[in-house]
XYZ file of C-alpha atoms in Angstrom:
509
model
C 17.899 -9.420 5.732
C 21.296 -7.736 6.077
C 21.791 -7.563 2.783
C 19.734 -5.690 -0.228
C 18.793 -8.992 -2.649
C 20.473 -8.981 -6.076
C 16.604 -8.854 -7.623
C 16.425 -5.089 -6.219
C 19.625 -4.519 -7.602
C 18.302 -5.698 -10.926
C 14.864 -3.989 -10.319
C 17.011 -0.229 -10.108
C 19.858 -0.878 -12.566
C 18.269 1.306 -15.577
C 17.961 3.990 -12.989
C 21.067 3.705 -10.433
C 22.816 6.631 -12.511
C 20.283 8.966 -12.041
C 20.054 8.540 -8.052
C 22.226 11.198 -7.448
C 21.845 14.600 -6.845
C 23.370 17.176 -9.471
C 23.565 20.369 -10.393
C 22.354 22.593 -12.982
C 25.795 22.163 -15.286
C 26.048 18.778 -15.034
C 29.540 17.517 -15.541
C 30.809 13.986 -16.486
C 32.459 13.980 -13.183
C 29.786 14.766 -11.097
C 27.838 12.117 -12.443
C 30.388 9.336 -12.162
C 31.941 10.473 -8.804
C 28.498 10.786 -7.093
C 26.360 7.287 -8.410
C 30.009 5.762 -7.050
C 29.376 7.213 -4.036
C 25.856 6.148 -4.091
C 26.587 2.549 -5.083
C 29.356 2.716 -2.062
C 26.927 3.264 0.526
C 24.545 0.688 -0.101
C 27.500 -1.578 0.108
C 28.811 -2.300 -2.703
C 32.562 -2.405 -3.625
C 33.270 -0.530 -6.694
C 35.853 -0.981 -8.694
C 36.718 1.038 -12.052
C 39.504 3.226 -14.215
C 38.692 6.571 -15.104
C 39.976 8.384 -18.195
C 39.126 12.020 -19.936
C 38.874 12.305 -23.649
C 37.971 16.198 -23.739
C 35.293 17.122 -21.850
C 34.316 13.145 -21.969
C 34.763 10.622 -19.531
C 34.963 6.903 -19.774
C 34.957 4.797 -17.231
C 36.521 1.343 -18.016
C 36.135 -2.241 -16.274
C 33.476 -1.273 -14.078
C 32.805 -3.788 -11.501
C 30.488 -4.028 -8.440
C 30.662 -6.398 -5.672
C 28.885 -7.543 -2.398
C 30.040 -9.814 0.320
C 26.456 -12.239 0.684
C 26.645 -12.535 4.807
C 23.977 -14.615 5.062
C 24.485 -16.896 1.915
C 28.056 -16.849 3.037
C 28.929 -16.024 -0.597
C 29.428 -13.171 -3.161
C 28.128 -11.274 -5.652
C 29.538 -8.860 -8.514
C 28.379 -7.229 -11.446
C 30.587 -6.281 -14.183
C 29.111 -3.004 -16.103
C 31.861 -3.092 -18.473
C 33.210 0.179 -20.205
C 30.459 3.489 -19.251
C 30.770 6.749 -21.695
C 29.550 9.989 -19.896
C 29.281 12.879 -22.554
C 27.832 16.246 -21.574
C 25.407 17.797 -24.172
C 24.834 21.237 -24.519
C 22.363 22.193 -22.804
C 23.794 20.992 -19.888
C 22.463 17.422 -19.556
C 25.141 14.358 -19.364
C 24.169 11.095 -21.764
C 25.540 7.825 -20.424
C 26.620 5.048 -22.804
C 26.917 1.757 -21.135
C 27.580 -2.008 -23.062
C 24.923 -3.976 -24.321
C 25.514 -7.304 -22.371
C 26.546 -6.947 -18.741
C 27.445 -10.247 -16.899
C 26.451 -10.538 -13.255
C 28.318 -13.303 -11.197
C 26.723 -14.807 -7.762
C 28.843 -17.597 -6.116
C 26.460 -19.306 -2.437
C 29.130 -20.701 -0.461
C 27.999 -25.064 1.498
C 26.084 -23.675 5.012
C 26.655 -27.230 5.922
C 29.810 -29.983 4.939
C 26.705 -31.865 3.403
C 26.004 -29.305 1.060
C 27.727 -27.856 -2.292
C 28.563 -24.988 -3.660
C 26.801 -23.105 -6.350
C 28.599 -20.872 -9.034
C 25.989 -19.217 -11.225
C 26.167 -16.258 -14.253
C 23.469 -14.109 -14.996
C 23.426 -11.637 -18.357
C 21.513 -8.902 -18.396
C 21.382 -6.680 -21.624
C 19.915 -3.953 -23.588
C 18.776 -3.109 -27.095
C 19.474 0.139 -28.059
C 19.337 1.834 -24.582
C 19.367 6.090 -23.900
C 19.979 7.188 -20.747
C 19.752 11.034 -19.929
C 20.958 12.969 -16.709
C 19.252 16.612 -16.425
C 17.929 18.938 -13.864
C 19.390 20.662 -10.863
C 19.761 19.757 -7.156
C 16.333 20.632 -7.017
C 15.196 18.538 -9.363
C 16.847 16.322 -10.933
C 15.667 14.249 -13.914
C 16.248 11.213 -15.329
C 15.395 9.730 -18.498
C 15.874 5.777 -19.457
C 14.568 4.073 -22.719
C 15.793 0.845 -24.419
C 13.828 -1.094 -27.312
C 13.922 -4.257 -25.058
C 16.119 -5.607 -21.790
C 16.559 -9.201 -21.104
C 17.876 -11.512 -17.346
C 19.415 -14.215 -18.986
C 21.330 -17.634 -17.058
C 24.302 -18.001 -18.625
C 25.577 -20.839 -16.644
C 25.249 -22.784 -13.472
C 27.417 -24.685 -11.646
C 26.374 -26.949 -8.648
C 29.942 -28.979 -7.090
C 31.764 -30.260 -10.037
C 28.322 -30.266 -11.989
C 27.266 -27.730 -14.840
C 24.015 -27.803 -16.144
C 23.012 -27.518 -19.664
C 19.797 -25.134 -21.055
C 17.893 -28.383 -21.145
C 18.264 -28.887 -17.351
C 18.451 -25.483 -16.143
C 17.034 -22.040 -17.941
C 16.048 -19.112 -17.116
C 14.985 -15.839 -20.092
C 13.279 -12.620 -18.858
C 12.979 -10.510 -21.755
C 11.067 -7.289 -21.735
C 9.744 -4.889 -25.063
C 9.494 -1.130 -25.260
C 10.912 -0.369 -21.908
C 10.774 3.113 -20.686
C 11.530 5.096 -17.167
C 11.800 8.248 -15.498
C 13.072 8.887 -11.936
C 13.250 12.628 -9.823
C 15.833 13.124 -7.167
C 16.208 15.386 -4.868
C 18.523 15.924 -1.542
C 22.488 14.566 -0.640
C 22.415 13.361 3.179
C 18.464 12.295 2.702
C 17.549 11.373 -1.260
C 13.334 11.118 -2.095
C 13.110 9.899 -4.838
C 9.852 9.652 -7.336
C 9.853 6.781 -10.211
C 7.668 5.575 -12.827
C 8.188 3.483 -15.511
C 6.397 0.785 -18.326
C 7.209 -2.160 -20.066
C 5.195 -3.307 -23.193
C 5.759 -6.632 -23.075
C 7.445 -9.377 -20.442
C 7.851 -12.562 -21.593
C 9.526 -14.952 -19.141
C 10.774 -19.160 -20.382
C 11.791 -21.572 -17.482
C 13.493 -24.918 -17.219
C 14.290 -26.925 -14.268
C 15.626 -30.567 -13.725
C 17.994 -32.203 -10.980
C 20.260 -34.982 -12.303
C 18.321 -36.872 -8.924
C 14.881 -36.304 -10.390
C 13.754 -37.501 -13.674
C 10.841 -34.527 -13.912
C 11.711 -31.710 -16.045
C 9.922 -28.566 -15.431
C 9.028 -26.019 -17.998
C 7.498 -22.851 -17.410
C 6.562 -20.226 -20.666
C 5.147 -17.292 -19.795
C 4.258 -13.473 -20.314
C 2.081 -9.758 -19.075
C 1.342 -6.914 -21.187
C 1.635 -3.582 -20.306
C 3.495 -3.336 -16.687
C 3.195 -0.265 -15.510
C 5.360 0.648 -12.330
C 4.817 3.984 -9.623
C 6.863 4.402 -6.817
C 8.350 7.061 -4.138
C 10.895 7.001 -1.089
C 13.201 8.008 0.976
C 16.991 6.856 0.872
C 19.224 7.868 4.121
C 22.706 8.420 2.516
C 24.274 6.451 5.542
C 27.363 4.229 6.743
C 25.427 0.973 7.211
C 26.178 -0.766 3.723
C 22.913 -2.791 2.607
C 21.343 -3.297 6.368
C 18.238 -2.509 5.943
C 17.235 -2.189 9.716
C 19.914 -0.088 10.070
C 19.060 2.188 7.184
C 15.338 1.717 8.230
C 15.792 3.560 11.814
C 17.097 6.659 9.892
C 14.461 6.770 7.674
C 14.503 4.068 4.932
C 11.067 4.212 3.419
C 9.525 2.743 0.332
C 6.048 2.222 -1.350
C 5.042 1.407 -5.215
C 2.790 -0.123 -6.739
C 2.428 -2.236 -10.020
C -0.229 -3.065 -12.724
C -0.552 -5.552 -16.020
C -2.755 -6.036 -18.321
C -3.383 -10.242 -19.774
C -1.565 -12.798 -18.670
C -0.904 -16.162 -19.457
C 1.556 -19.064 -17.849
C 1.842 -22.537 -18.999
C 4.022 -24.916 -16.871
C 4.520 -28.653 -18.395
C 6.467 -31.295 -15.738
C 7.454 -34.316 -17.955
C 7.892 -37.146 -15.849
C 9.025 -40.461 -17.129
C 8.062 -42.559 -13.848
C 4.500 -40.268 -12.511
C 3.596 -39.171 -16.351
C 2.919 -35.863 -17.411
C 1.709 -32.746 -15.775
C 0.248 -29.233 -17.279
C -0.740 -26.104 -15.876
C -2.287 -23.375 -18.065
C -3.382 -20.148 -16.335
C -4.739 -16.823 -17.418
C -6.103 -13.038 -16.236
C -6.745 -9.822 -17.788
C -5.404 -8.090 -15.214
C -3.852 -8.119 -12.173
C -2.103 -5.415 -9.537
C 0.566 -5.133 -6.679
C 1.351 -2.732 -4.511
C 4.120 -2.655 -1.887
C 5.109 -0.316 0.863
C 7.930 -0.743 3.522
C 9.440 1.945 6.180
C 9.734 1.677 9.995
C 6.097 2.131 10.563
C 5.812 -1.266 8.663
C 5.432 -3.272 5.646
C 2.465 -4.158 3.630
C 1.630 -6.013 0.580
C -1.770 -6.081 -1.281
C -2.950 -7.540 -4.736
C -4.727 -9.165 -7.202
C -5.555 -10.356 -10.427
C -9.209 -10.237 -12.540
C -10.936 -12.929 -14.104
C -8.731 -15.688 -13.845
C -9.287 -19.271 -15.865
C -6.611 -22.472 -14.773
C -6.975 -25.939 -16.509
C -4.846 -28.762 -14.949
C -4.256 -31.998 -16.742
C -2.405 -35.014 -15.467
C -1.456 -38.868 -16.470
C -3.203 -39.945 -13.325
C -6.287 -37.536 -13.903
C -9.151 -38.894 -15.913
C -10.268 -35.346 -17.168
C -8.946 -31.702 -17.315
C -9.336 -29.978 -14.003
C -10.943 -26.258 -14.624
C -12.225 -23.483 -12.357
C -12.628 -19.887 -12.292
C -12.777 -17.111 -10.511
C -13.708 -13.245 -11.085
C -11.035 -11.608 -8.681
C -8.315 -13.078 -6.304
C -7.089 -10.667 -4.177
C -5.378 -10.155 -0.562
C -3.620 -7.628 1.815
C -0.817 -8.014 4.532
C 0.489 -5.395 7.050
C 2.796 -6.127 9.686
C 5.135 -4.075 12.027
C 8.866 -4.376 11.176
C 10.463 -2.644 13.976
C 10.802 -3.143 18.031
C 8.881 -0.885 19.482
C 7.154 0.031 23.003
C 3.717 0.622 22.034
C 1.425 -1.527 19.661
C 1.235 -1.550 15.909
C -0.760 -2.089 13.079
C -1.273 -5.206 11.169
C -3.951 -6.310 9.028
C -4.576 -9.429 6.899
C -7.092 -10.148 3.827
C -7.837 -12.600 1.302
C -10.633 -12.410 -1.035
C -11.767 -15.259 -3.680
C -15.128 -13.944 -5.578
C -17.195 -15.670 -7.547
C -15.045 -19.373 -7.594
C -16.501 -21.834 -10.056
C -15.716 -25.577 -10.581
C -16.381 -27.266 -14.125
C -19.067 -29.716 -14.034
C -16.920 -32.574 -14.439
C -15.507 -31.506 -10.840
C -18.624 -30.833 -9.644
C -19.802 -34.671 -10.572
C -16.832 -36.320 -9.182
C -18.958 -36.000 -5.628
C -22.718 -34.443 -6.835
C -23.402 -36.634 -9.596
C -27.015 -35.984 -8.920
C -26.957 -32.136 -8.858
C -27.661 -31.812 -5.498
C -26.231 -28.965 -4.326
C -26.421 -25.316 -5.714
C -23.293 -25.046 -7.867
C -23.784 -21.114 -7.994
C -20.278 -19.688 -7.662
C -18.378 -19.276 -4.080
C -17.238 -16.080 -2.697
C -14.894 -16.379 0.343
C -13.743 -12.741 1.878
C -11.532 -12.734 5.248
C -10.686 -8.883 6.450
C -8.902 -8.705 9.541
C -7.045 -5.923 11.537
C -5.608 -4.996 14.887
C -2.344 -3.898 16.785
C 0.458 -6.121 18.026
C 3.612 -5.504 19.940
C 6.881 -6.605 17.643
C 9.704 -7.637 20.413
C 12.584 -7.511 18.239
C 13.458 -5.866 15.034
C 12.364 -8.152 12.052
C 14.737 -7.350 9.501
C 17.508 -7.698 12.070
C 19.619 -10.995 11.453
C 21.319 -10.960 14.508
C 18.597 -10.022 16.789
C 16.308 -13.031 15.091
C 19.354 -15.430 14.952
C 19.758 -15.122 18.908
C 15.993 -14.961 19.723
C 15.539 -19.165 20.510
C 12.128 -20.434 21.828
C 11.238 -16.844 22.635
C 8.257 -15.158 21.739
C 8.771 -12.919 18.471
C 5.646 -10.552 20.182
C 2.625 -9.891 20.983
C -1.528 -9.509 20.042
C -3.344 -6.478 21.916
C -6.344 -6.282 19.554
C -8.087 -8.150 16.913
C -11.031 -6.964 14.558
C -12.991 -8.995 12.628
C -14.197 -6.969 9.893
C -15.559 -9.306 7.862
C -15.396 -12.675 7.894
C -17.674 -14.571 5.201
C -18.151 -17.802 3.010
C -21.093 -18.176 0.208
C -20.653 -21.751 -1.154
C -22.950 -24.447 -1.977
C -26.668 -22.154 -0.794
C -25.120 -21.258 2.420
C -23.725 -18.238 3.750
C -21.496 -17.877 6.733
C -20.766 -14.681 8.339
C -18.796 -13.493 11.364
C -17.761 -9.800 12.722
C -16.383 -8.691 16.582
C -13.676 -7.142 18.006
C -11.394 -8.720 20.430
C -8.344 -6.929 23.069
C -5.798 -9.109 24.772
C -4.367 -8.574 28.039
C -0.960 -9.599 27.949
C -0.231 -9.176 31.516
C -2.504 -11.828 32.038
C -1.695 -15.908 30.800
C -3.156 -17.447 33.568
C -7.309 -16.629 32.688
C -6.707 -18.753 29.500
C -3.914 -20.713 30.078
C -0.810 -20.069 27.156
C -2.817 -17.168 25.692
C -3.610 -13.256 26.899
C -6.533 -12.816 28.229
C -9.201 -12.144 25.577
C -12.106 -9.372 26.383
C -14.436 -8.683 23.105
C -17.168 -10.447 21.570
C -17.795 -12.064 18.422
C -20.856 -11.922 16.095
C -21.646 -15.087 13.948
C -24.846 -16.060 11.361
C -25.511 -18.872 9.708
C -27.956 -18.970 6.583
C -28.742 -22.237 4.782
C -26.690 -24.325 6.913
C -28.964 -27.132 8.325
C -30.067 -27.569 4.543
C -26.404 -28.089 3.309
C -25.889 -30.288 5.866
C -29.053 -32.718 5.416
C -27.816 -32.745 2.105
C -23.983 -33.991 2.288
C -25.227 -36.456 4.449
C -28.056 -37.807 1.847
C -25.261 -37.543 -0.260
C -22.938 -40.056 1.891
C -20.064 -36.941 2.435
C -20.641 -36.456 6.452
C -21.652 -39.434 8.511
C -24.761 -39.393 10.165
C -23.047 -39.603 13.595
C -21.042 -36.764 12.973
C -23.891 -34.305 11.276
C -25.479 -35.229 14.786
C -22.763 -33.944 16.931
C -23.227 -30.740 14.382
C -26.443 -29.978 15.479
C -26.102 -30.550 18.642
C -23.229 -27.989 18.710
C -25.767 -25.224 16.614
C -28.297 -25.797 19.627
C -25.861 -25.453 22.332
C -24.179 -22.065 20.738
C -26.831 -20.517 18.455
C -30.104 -18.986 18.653
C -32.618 -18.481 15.591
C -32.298 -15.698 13.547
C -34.554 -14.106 11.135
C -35.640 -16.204 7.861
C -35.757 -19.816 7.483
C -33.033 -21.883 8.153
C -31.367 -18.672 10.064
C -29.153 -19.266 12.944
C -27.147 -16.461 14.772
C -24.715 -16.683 18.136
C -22.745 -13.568 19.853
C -19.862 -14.775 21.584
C -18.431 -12.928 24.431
C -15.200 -13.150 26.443
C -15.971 -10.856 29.815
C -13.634 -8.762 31.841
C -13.548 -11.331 34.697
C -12.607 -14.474 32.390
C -16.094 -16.289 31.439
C -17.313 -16.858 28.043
C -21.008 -16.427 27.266
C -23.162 -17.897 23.977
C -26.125 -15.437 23.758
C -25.618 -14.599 27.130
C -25.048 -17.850 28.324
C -22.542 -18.898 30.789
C -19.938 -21.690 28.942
C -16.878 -21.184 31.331
């Protein structure tokens, strides 16, 4: 990831004027001269003529580009003709163009491959943009009545593809923004914005495959917050390098319903759809050199899959859908955080899916809950957002595990429950105990509830041969003890100091 990706580009162009710091009186000038400086360190080339009209400026054939490293192509965005006109109370209004093109070219990695040409449009109704503060404190203001991502054109070799084989519309309602600035060599910045309504329509087809792929879409009411810190730095768009002077980000994002509906029409497999819905769901991201994280979710979600090969709709359920990811981005000497999560509460299965392999009604068809929370600290050997350093690492490994916590660890499906908690450390300096792995010292806590009865049952049902629900049990009575209740089985596993591994206190190696 040397390179910022055009999406953030897109993400931040309503806002890019205001991330500069100004003062008090702000002047046409100091507007231009210092979001050109701005867009010049995170490497873009900018090109433009300047000319005064009075006390305005306009800025004509504005023009951004970015040498793609890794893609071993280009990108450039033409802004057109921008109008900076002070107001009296010493605010400056920008007037940009409606429509303004955005050109990415992906140069063959290989002789097999081709290269790809492709324009993108993005555009405004009846935008306002507003530059006011101080140094201090610098506001900025964006509105527009609606904003649109458009593909205008692709090109693949000598091929161009019409709207019926390749589309792409993003089009967003009753957009607003504001962003704070503050600081020159070090800028913190504080955003939040809202968009009404995102709609999103997508077509793909290959001339090699007869499938078309259509995708319709759209949220209400996304809601964005976010904060961080932007070294003003030589390094272009490399992240790593902006990262180890500072680089920090974190936001988060939330919607209100949702739908999607993909259709694949396939002349030789038959057709395919997808429909999908929530009322809600969230994201929230935050990146800097002490790591980066992900976690989100959506609410009560309903999908329905039909397909030519299907002889009824497939439908399930579930009340929440949600999971977290931290990992540690940077080389460093001691360990770091990471974490991982996933939930899936309250999954349910239509009865027609149910009777494809309980016809009877066997089994409890109460809804599922699966929940996996996991945490610990690992060593990072090289720097992850570091192209060179990863391109050059070979067979090596990218680090290492010093401790593992099971927080929770739990399945509810079917009338049994499942559950499993511990704490584990690694000794790294050790791969001889357990040979290709540290050495593991911890223990781990396990329970069982309800799961000889599910398992009598799936083999009534024909599921599980009897030969292999056999070698089942026999594993429960070598590794678990009874626990309280009927139909209760618990086990603590431990991994000693000297190298064994106990069940219950039982010697295993």
């Amino acid at each position: 990831m040397s390179r910022i990706p055009t999406a953030s580009l897109l993400l931040a162009l309503p806002v890019t004027l205001a991330s500069t710091p100004l003062w008090a009186d702000l002047t046409p000038a100091e507007v231009w001269g210092d979001w050109r400086q701005y867009m010049q360190s995170m490497g873009y080339q900018v090109e433009a003529s300047e000319a005064f009209d009075g006390a305005d400026l306009t800025v004509s054939d504005v023009t951004l580009k970015m040498d793609m490293a890794e893609e071993g192509g280009d990108f450039s965005l033409s802004l057109g003709t921008l109008r900076f006109e002070p107001e009296g109370d010493g605010a400056v209004n920008i007037r940009m163009p409606n429509v303004m093109p955005m050109t990415i070219n992906v140069a063959p990695e290989t002789p097999e491959d081709e290269p790809v040409s492709m324009v993108l449009n993005y555009a405004q109704t009846a935008p306002v943009m507003r530059a006011s503060g101080s140094a201090e404190a610098l506001q900025y203001d964006y509105a527009a009545d609606s904003i649109s991502l458009t593909l205008a054109g692709l090109k693949v070799g000598e091929e161009s593809y019409t709207e019926e084989e390749a589309k792409f519309t993003l089009t967003g309602s009753g957009v607003s923004s504001r962003t704070e600035m503050t600081g020159t060599d070090t800028r913190r910045y504080d955003q939040s914005g809202r968009i009404d309504n995102l709609q999103y329509d997508v077509v793909m087809k290959t001339p090699e495959d007869p499938a078309r792929v259509a995708v319709k879409g759209g949220v209400d009411q996304v809601v964005f917050d976010g904060s961080g810190t932007l070294p003003m730095i030589d390094a272009g768009a490399d992240v790593a390098a902006m990262m180890r002077e500072g680089l920090t980000f974190g936001g988060s994002f939330t919607a209100g319903a949702g739908r999607t509906d993909m259709q694949v029409s396939d002349p030789e497999n038959g057709e395919f759809q997808l429909a999908s819905s929530s009322t809600g769901a969230k994201l929230g991201v935050a990146m800097g050199p002490e790591g980066l994280s992900y976690d989100g979710g959506q609410q009560n979600i309903e999908v329905s899959v039909t397909a030519a090969d299907m002889p009824f709709p497939i439908q399930f359920s579930m009340a929440e859908s949600a999971f977290n990811l931290k990992m540690p981005v940077m080389k460093s000497e001691e360990p770091q955080d990471f974490a991982f999560g996933v939930k899936l509460d309250s999954f349910k299965m239509s009865d027609m899916i149910w009777g494809i392999f309980d016809p009877t009604g066997q089994l409890p068809r109460d809804p599922a809950t699966l929940v996996v929370d996991l945490s610990g600290k690992a060593k990072l050997l090289f720097e992850l957002m570091d192209p060179e350093v990863t391109a050059t690492m070979g067979d090596e490994a990218p680090g290492e595990i010093h401790e593992l916590n099971v927080n929770e660890v739990s399945l509810d499906v079917a009338g049994a429950e499942f559950d499993a908690t511990g704490a584990i450390t690694f000794d790294n300096d050790d791969m001889q105990t357990v040979p290709g792995m540290p050495k593991p010292v911890g223990a781990l806590d396990l329970s069982l509830v309800g799961g000889v009865a599910l398992l009598d049952k799936l083999v009534t049902m024909g599921l599980i041969p009897q030969e292999q629900a056999l070698g089942a049990r026999m594993m429960m009575g070598l590794f678990t003890v009874p626990g309280e209740g009927e139909d209760s089985l618990t086990s603590r596993i431990e991994f000693t100091e000297e190298g064994g591994i106990l069940a219950n206190g039982q010697q295993i190696k």
